[in-house]
Every structure is written in structure tokens, then in C-alpha cells.
XYZ file of C-alpha atoms in Angstrom:
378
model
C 168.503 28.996 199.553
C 169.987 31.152 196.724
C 168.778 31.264 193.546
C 170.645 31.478 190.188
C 174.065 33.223 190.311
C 175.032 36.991 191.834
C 175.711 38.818 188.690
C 177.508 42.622 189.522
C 177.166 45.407 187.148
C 178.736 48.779 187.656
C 176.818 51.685 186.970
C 178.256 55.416 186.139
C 175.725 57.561 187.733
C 176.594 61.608 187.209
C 174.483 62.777 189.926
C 171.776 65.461 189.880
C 171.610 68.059 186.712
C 173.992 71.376 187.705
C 171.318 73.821 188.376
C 168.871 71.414 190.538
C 170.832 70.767 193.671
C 167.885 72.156 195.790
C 165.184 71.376 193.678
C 162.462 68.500 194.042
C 161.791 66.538 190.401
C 158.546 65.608 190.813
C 158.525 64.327 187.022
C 160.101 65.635 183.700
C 157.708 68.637 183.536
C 157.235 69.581 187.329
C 159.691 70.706 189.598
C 159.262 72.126 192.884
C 161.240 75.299 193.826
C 159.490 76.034 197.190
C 157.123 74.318 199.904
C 156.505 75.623 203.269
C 153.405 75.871 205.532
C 152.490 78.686 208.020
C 154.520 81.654 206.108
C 155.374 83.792 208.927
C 155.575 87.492 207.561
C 157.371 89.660 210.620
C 156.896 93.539 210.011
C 154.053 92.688 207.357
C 156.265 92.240 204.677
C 158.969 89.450 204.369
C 160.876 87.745 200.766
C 161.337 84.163 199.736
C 164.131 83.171 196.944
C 163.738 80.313 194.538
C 165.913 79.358 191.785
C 164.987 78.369 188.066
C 167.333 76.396 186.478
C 166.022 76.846 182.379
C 163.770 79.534 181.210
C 159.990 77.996 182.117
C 156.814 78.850 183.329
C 156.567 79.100 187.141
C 153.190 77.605 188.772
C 152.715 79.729 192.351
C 149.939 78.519 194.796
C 148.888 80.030 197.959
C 146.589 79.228 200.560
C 145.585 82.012 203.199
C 143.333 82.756 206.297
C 141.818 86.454 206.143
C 139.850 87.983 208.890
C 137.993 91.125 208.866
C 140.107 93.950 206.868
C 142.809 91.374 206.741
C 144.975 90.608 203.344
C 147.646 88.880 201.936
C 149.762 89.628 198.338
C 152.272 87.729 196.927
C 154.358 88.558 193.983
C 157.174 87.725 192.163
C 159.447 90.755 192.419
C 160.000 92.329 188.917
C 157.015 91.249 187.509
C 155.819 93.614 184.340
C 153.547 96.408 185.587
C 150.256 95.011 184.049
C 151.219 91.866 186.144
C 148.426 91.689 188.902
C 149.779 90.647 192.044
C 147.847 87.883 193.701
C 145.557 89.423 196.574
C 143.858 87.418 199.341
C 141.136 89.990 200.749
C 138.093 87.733 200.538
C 137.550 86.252 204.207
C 137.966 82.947 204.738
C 140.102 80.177 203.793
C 140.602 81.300 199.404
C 143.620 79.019 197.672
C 144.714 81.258 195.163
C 147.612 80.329 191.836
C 149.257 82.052 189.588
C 151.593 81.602 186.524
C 154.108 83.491 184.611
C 157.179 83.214 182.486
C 160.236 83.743 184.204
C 164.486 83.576 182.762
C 166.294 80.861 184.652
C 168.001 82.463 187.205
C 167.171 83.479 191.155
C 163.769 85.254 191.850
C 162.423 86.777 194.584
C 159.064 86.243 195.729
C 157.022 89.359 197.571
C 155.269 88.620 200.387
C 152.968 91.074 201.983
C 150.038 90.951 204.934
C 147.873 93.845 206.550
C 145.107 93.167 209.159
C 144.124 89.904 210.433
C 145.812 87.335 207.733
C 147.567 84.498 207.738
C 149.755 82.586 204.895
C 149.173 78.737 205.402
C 150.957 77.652 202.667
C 152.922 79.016 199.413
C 154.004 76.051 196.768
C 156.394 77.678 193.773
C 156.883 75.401 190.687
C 158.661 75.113 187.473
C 156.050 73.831 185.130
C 156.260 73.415 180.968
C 154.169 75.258 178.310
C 150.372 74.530 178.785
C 148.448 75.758 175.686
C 145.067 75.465 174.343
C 144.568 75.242 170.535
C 142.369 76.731 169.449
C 140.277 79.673 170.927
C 137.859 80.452 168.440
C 137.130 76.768 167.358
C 134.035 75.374 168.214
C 132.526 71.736 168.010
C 131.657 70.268 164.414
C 128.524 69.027 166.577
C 126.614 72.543 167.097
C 124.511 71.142 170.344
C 127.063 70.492 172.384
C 127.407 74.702 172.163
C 130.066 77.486 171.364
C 133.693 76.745 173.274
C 133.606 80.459 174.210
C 135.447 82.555 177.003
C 132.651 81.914 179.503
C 132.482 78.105 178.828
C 136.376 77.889 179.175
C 136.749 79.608 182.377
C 135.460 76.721 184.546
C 138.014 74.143 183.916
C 140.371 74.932 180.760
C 141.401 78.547 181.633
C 142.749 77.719 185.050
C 144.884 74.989 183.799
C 146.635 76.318 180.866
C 148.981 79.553 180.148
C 149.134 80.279 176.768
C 146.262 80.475 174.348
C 146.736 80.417 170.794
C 144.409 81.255 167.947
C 141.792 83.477 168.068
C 143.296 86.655 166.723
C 143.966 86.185 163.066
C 142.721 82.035 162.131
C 139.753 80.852 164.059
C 139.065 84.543 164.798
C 136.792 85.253 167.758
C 135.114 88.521 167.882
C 135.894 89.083 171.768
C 139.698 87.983 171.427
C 140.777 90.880 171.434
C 139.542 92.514 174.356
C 140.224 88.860 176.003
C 143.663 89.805 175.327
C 144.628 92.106 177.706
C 142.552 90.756 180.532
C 144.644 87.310 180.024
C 148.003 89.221 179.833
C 147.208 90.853 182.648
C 147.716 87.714 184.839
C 150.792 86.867 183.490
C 149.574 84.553 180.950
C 150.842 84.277 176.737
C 148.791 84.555 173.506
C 149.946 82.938 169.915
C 148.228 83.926 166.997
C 148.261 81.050 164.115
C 148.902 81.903 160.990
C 149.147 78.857 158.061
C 152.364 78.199 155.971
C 152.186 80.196 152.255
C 153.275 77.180 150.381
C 152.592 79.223 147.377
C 154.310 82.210 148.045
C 157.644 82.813 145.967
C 160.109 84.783 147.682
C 160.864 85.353 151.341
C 159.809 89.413 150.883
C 156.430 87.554 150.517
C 156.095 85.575 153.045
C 157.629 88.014 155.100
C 154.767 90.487 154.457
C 152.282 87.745 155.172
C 153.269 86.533 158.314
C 153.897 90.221 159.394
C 150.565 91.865 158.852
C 149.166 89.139 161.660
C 147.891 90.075 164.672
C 151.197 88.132 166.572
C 153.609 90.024 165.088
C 151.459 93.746 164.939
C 150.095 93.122 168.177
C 152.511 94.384 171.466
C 150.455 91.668 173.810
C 150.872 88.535 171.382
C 153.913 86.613 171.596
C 154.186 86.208 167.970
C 152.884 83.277 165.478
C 152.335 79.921 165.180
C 153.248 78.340 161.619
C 151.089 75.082 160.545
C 152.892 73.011 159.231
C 156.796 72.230 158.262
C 156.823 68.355 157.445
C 160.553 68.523 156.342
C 162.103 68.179 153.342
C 164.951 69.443 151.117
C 162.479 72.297 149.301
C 163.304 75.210 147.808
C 160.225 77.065 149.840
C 161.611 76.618 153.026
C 164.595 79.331 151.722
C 161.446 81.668 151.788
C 160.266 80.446 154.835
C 163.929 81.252 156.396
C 164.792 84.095 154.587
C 161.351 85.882 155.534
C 162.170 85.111 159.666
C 165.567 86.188 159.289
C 164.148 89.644 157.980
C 161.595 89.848 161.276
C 164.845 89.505 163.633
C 166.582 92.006 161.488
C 163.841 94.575 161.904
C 163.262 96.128 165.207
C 159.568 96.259 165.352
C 159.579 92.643 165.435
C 161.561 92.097 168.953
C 160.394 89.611 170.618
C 158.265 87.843 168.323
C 159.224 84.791 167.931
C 158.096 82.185 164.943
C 156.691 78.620 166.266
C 156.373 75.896 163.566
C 154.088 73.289 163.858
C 156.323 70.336 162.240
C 157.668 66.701 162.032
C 161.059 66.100 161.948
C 163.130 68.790 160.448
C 166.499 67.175 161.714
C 167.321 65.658 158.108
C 170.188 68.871 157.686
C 168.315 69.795 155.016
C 166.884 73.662 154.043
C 163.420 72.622 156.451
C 166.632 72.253 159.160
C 167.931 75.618 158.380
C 164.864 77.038 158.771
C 163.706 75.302 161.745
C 167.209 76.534 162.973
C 166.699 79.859 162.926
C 163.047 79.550 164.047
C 164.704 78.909 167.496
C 166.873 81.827 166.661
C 164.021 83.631 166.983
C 162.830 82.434 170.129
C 160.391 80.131 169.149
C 159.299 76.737 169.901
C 159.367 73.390 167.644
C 155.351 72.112 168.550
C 155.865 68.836 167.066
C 152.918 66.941 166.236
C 152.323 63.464 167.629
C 148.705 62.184 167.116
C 147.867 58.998 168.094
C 144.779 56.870 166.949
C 143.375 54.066 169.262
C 144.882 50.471 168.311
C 143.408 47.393 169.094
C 146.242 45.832 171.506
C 148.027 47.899 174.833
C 151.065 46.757 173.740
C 150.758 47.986 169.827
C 149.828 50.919 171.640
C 153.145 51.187 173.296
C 155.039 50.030 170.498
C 153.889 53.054 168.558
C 154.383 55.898 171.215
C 157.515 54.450 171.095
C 158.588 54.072 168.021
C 157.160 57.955 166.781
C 158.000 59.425 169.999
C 161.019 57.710 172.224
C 162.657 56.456 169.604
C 163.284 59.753 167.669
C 164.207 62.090 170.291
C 167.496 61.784 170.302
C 167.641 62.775 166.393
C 166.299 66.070 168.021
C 168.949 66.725 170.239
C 171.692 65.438 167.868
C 170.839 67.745 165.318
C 169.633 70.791 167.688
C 171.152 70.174 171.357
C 169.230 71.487 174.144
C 165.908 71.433 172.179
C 163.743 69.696 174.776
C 163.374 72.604 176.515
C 162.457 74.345 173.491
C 160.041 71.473 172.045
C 156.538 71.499 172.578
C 154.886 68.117 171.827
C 150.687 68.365 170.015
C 149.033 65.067 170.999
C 145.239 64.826 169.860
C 142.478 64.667 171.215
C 140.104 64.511 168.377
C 136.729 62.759 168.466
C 134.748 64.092 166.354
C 133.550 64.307 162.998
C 135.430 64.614 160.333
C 138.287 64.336 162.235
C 138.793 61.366 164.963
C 141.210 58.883 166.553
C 138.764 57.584 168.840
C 137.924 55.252 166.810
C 137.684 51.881 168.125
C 134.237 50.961 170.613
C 136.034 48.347 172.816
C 139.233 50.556 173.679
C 138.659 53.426 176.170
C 140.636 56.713 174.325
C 140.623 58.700 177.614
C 143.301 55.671 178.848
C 145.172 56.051 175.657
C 145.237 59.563 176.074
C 146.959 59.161 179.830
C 149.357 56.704 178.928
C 151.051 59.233 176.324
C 151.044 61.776 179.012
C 152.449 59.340 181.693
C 154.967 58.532 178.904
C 156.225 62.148 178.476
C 156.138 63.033 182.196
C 158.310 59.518 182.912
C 160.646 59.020 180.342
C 163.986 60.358 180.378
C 164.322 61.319 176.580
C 161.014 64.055 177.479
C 163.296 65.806 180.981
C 162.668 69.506 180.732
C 159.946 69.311 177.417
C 158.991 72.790 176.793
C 155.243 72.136 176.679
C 152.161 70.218 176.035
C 149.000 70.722 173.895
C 146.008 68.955 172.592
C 144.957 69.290 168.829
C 142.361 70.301 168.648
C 139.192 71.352 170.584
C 137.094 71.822 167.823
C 137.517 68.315 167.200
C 136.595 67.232 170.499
């Protein structure tokens, strides 16, 4: 027998995004542009298409079979010249990934075999920002050992594509040459460079922020800027007026100016600056770190409340920013900085229900990017 009344509600749904008619959301930062098993390549050579709807990283994975003097290459067509294409020449079964920056826009992916090879499977991806912050910072606790290239390439390099640090703040003395070598694969590198509160004039802070390693160097994709926490100050002029001099001068192309921040959407000066730091092609990496509470559902109350609840004040004041927004959680857990604080609540579950929240939620579709603050403190 029935239960209660029928109650009807009608719903307005607009349909799928324009742009993602033939694309599988897997979850607000994954989306999958191509799947297919048992490539065939006729004549040795043969192209696949995909289509990006935003400017993002692309994730490519393939799996292949080579025989004696067999191979297989795949490549996205235009790639830079220092781009290494992936190769398959080891025999065997090798599963093989890759990941670059691409515009949105159709691509064309390169596939080439010689010898005995086969291509059992080629995934393509749209995947957000992945950094790691910071290379060059180590552990406050000195036995656990130095967070150095060769202790990063097991499980961190694989699974990020853009560094930051190293170069100019937290300097490492084999950055540099790391540089090219992680270029070379397609990957980014962000020097970090602090905010000159005390600098009066934007000629000054221009100069400072210029002589850095992200904006002298051609391989660095400019600078990271800790930290704009808002405000109606007369130092965020400066702040402006020394960015708007970098995209005047030529040298400076394509170096964009990331601040780490809070909200800067109180149409104030820290709004006209954060304005034109997207101007310049940079990212807001706004800074969400969370400290264990006692209760789940305090827990979720404040993701909520710093994170849900203030998104749309982002895309109010500067539309289309999700794509441009990279969100800092924290991972700290050690001295002198922690928020895994609490012995009866398990931080590594706190941790994954902020990422389940961003890759869920519909105020986080299309973020720009995800990091962790910072490894030194963990």
C-alpha cells in the first residue's frame, strides 16, 4: 500500500556543458577524451583526434606489447621540440603516461609502430593542475631524510606536473639542472617568490619579483606570490602596478604571476590586483587548510562553510575562475607546523573527504588544480 502522498516537482535540466558532448565526466577534475583497446596502426603510422573543451593538462596512458626490434611512439602532434615523445622499445608488456599542457581545442594524437609491436590500449584525459610545494623543503624531523629528486621519483614525481620552488625560495642546488630534464617531458616549474610588503612603489616590486629565477628563466613558468589575504591597502597598487609593467615588457611573455591568497573578491585594490594577476595568465592558489575536529559532521560543516559556501563569491566577482583556481589543502604534521592534531581522529580520512568534496561537488566542476602545503611539514 502507498505511503504518504505523490508530491511532483519539475526540474529545468540544461543538458551537458557545450564543449563536452563526447566527453566522459568521470568527476569535476577528470574527464576522459579517449578509450580504446587493441589500437590497430595500418601502414605503421595511423592519428587519433580528441577534443579539449578549457585549457588543462592532458593525462595520456598507453599500454603496449613489443617483440624483438619492435616499438611503439605516441605523441601529441605539435608538441614543443624538447617534448619527448613516448617510446615503447623495451620488450614486454611496459604501460607508459604522459602529461602536458594543451589550449582547448582539437588535437591530434601520433601514433607510430615498427617491428613486432602492438598498442593494447591508449586512455587520453583532461586532468587539473597537480603540483608539489615545495622542492627544496625537507622534513623539520632530519631522520626521516632529505625529500630530494631521487626520493621523489618513486611515487610523487609520477603523479604530479608542475613543481614549484626550488629555484629562488627553498633553493636546491640540483634544481636547476632538474629543470630541463622535467621540461623535457612536458611537465611545468614555478619558482616562489614572497610578497614585499615593505616595498614602496610598484618600480620596486617590479624589480624584485623580476630578478627571480621564474621570470629570468625561459623554462619556468613564472612565480608564485605568498600571500594576498585581501584588503583595501594601498600596497596592493604596488603589487598591481609592478605586474602590469611585466605584461607591458616583452621579455616577460608568458610569465604569468600566481598569488597564493584568500578571498580577494571584496572589489577592493587586493581585487584589482588579483584581476590582473589572471591578466597575466596566472592562477588564484587559494589556501584552504584544514585542522582535524573532533566530530565528522563539524568536519563537514567547516569544508563547507570555508570552501562550498564561498565559491560562488569567486565566480560572481571573477566569472569563469574555477578553471583558473587552484585550491592548497594541507597536509602538515609536523613540528612546528601541524593539523594533525587530534590522537582519536585518523587525518589521512580527513584529508580524503576534502578531496572527495572537490572532485564531487558542483561549485569545484573544472578547478584548475590541487596542491598540498607543504612537504616539509609532513
Amino acid at each position: 500500500s502507498r505511503i504518504g502522498e505523490v508530491t511532483k516537482v519539475s526540474v529545468n535540466w540544461p543538458g551537458r556543458l557545450e564543449g563536452f558532448e563526447n566527453i566522459k565526466v568521470l568527476n569535476n577534475f577528470c574527464w576522459e577524451l579517449l578509450n580504446e583497446d587493441n589500437v590497430k596502426i595500418p601502414g605503421n603510422q595511423v592519428q587519433r583526434t580528441f577534443t579539449l573543451p578549457y585549457d588543462r593538462w592532458v593525462f595520456v596512458q598507453s599500454v603496449a606489447q613489443v617483440k624483438n626490434r619492435g616499438e611503439i611512439m605516441v605523441q601529441v602532434q605539435g608538441s614543443p621540440k624538447k617534448i619527448k615523445p613516448t617510446v615503447h622499445a623495451r620488450k614486454g608488456e611496459t604501460t607508459l603516461e604522459s602529461m602536458q599542457f594543451l589550449k582547448a581545442g582539437t588535437h591530434v594524437l601520433l601514433l607510430n609502430q615498427s617491428g613486432d609491436a602492438k598498442l593494447k590500449h591508449l586512455v587520453v584525459r583532461a586532468i587539473p593542475e597537480l603540483q608539489h610545494s615545495y622542492y627544496g623543503a625537507d622534513p623539520r624531523i632530519r631522520p626521516y631524510g632529505r625529500y630530494n629528486w631521487d626520493f621523489l621519483k618513486k611515487d610523487v614525481l609520477p603523479n604530479i606536473n608542475v613543481m614549484v620552488g626550488g629555484l629562488d625560495h627553498y633553493r636546491r642546488g640540483d634544481a636547476f639542472e632538474r629543470l630541463k630534464e622535467w621540461t623535457d617531458m612536458g611537465r611545468g616549474w614555478i619558482s616562489y617568490k614572497p610578497i614585499p610588503w615593505n616595498l614602496g612603489s610598484g618600480e620596486a616590486v617590479f624589480k624584485y619579483w623580476t630578478e627571480t629565477a621564474g621570470m629570468q628563466n625561459p623554462l619556468v613558468n613564472g612565480i608564485i606570490i605568498d600571500e594576498a589575504n585581501g584588503g583595501d591597502l594601498e600596497a596592493y597598487d604596488y603589487f598591481r602596478e609592478a605586474v602590469e609593467m611585466m605584461m607591458a615588457d616583452p621579455k616577460f611573455k608568458g610569465k604569468p604571476v600566481h598569488p597564493y591568497c584568500d578571498m580577494l573578491t571584496a572589489r577592493d585594490r587586493s581585487t584589482k590586483f588579483a584581476r590582473t594577476c589572471l591578466k597575466s595568465g596566472g592562477n588564484f592558489v587559494w589556501e584552504q587548510y584544514f585542522s582535524e575536529v573532533p566530530e565528522e559532521k563539524k568536519a563537514r560543516r567547516a569544508m563547507h562553510t570555508n570552501m562550498v559556501s564561498r565559491m560562488p563569491k569567486w565566480e560572481e566577482v571573477f566569472p569563469g575562475c574555477t578553471r583558473r583556481m587552484v585550491i592548497i589543502l594541507c597536509y602538515m604534521s609536523e613540528p612546528t607546523e601541524s593539523s594533525n592534531r587530534l590522537p582519536d581522529v585518523n587525518f589521512k580520512t580527513y584529508m580524503d573527504m576534502q578531496m572527495e568534496l572537490l572532485a564531487n561537488h558542483p561549485a569545484f566542476f573544472s578547478l584548475g588544480g590541487i596542491a598540498w602545503y607543504h612537504c616539509g611539514y609532513s
